[in-house]
């Protein structure tokens, strides 16, 4: 085998290793047994509720949302809990494409938090579609 072929093979191996390691280090989305989990902590850094970022995890299997998990944040507990209670299961069972265009009503009195949750869900779904 000549040096040119060896160099091409080495470059291909390096490319495969780099691509596979990039997926493993993805802090936004992981895949576990067919379940994709998208974490908006980094993705939605600029998505603020009333007080600050409102990160979530969106669980997706076979292009269907299984659940939304609300992550710790600095929102006022009274309003955040009302928002969570109102929005917790709104997307459960929805196909990703339908959820992206769904008109979900926010929680009155927790408008900023509700808007941030809806925006984070959309970010998660967009990321999932581009990176699954």
Tab-separated table of C-alpha atoms in Angstrom:
chain	number	residue	atom	x	y	z
A	1	UNK	CA	0.000	0.000	0.000
A	2	UNK	CA	1.375	3.401	-0.894
A	3	UNK	CA	1.657	6.318	1.514
A	4	UNK	CA	-1.181	8.236	-0.121
A	5	UNK	CA	-3.667	5.402	0.556
A	6	UNK	CA	-2.435	5.040	4.130
A	7	UNK	CA	-2.844	8.781	4.706
A	8	UNK	CA	-6.398	8.675	3.290
A	9	UNK	CA	-7.325	5.724	5.540
A	10	UNK	CA	-5.865	7.483	8.584
A	11	UNK	CA	-7.782	10.669	7.752
A	12	UNK	CA	-11.015	8.669	7.413
A	13	UNK	CA	-10.428	6.961	10.768
A	14	UNK	CA	-9.726	10.308	12.459
A	15	UNK	CA	-12.905	11.789	10.946
A	16	UNK	CA	-15.026	8.871	12.202
A	17	UNK	CA	-13.514	9.118	15.687
A	18	UNK	CA	-14.087	12.881	15.826
A	19	UNK	CA	-17.679	12.599	14.637
A	20	UNK	CA	-18.549	9.816	17.057
A	21	UNK	CA	-16.921	11.600	19.984
A	22	UNK	CA	-18.807	14.807	19.155
A	23	UNK	CA	-22.107	12.980	19.582
A	24	UNK	CA	-21.007	11.438	22.897
A	25	UNK	CA	-20.053	14.850	24.271
A	26	UNK	CA	-23.316	16.480	23.196
A	27	UNK	CA	-24.562	18.195	26.342
A	28	UNK	CA	-27.849	19.136	24.708
A	29	UNK	CA	-29.179	15.766	23.526
A	30	UNK	CA	-28.542	12.175	24.531
A	31	UNK	CA	-30.051	8.991	23.215
A	32	UNK	CA	-30.814	6.116	25.560
A	33	UNK	CA	-32.496	2.963	24.243
A	34	UNK	CA	-34.396	4.800	21.504
A	35	UNK	CA	-35.339	7.699	23.786
A	36	UNK	CA	-33.945	11.131	22.956
A	37	UNK	CA	-33.570	13.545	25.867
A	38	UNK	CA	-33.040	17.188	24.921
A	39	UNK	CA	-31.786	19.451	27.721
A	40	UNK	CA	-32.321	23.170	27.115
A	41	UNK	CA	-29.937	24.345	29.854
A	42	UNK	CA	-27.325	25.455	27.285
A	43	UNK	CA	-29.641	25.682	24.289
A	44	UNK	CA	-32.039	28.107	25.985
A	45	UNK	CA	-29.587	30.202	27.997
A	46	UNK	CA	-31.175	33.385	26.662
A	47	UNK	CA	-34.749	32.222	27.223
A	48	UNK	CA	-35.823	33.911	30.428
A	49	UNK	CA	-38.968	33.676	32.460
A	50	UNK	CA	-39.662	36.445	34.945
A	51	UNK	CA	-36.400	36.000	36.873
A	52	UNK	CA	-34.042	34.085	34.571
A	53	UNK	CA	-33.543	30.965	32.455
A	54	UNK	CA	-36.162	28.205	32.706
A	55	UNK	CA	-34.432	25.060	31.446
A	56	UNK	CA	-36.231	21.801	30.760
A	57	UNK	CA	-35.683	18.332	29.432
A	58	UNK	CA	-37.884	17.072	26.633
A	59	UNK	CA	-38.172	13.302	26.254
A	60	UNK	CA	-38.907	12.054	22.713
A	61	UNK	CA	-39.373	8.526	21.390
A	62	UNK	CA	-40.226	7.756	17.754
A	63	UNK	CA	-40.962	11.439	17.038
A	64	UNK	CA	-43.506	11.581	19.877
A	65	UNK	CA	-43.029	13.632	23.053
A	66	UNK	CA	-43.205	11.414	26.114
A	67	UNK	CA	-42.837	14.096	28.760
A	68	UNK	CA	-41.400	17.459	29.725
A	69	UNK	CA	-39.239	17.706	32.838
A	70	UNK	CA	-38.885	21.119	34.465
A	71	UNK	CA	-35.339	21.751	35.732
A	72	UNK	CA	-34.291	23.915	38.687
A	73	UNK	CA	-34.352	27.676	38.132
A	74	UNK	CA	-34.734	30.970	39.963
A	75	UNK	CA	-38.403	31.673	39.198
A	76	UNK	CA	-40.689	32.629	42.077
A	77	UNK	CA	-41.911	29.237	43.396
A	78	UNK	CA	-45.584	30.272	43.641
A	79	UNK	CA	-45.745	31.286	39.972
A	80	UNK	CA	-43.383	28.601	38.714
A	81	UNK	CA	-45.409	25.849	40.391
A	82	UNK	CA	-48.610	27.227	38.862
A	83	UNK	CA	-46.895	27.318	35.457
A	84	UNK	CA	-45.598	23.757	35.841
A	85	UNK	CA	-48.972	22.437	36.930
A	86	UNK	CA	-50.661	24.102	33.957
A	87	UNK	CA	-48.104	23.130	31.295
A	88	UNK	CA	-46.683	19.841	32.614
A	89	UNK	CA	-48.569	17.468	30.309
A	90	UNK	CA	-49.634	19.749	27.443
A	91	UNK	CA	-47.198	18.193	24.963
A	92	UNK	CA	-47.331	14.574	26.182
A	93	UNK	CA	-48.189	12.211	23.328
A	94	UNK	CA	-47.872	14.877	20.613
A	95	UNK	CA	-45.906	14.209	17.465
A	96	UNK	CA	-42.925	16.545	17.240
A	97	UNK	CA	-44.168	18.200	14.039
A	98	UNK	CA	-47.570	18.880	15.611
A	99	UNK	CA	-46.091	20.119	18.885
A	100	UNK	CA	-43.958	22.674	17.046
A	101	UNK	CA	-47.059	24.426	15.724
A	102	UNK	CA	-49.457	23.725	18.604
A	103	UNK	CA	-51.160	26.731	20.193
A	104	UNK	CA	-50.558	26.082	23.897
A	105	UNK	CA	-52.175	28.527	26.302
A	106	UNK	CA	-49.914	29.797	29.049
A	107	UNK	CA	-50.798	30.145	32.714
A	108	UNK	CA	-52.472	33.418	33.589
A	109	UNK	CA	-50.400	35.164	36.253
A	110	UNK	CA	-47.248	33.343	35.134
A	111	UNK	CA	-47.041	34.701	31.604
A	112	UNK	CA	-43.274	35.223	31.453
A	113	UNK	CA	-42.587	31.739	32.823
A	114	UNK	CA	-45.157	30.143	30.507
A	115	UNK	CA	-43.738	31.903	27.457
A	116	UNK	CA	-40.230	30.787	28.390
A	117	UNK	CA	-41.358	27.166	28.785
A	118	UNK	CA	-43.058	27.224	25.384
A	119	UNK	CA	-39.974	28.767	23.804
A	120	UNK	CA	-37.713	26.137	25.416
A	121	UNK	CA	-39.937	23.326	24.152
A	122	UNK	CA	-39.726	24.735	20.626
A	123	UNK	CA	-35.930	25.043	20.863
A	124	UNK	CA	-35.698	21.438	22.058
A	125	UNK	CA	-37.897	20.165	19.239
A	126	UNK	CA	-35.959	22.114	16.596
A	127	UNK	CA	-32.683	20.743	17.988
A	128	UNK	CA	-34.066	17.201	18.024
A	129	UNK	CA	-35.173	17.399	14.397
A	130	UNK	CA	-31.801	18.728	13.239
A	131	UNK	CA	-29.660	16.326	15.256
A	132	UNK	CA	-31.493	13.019	15.703
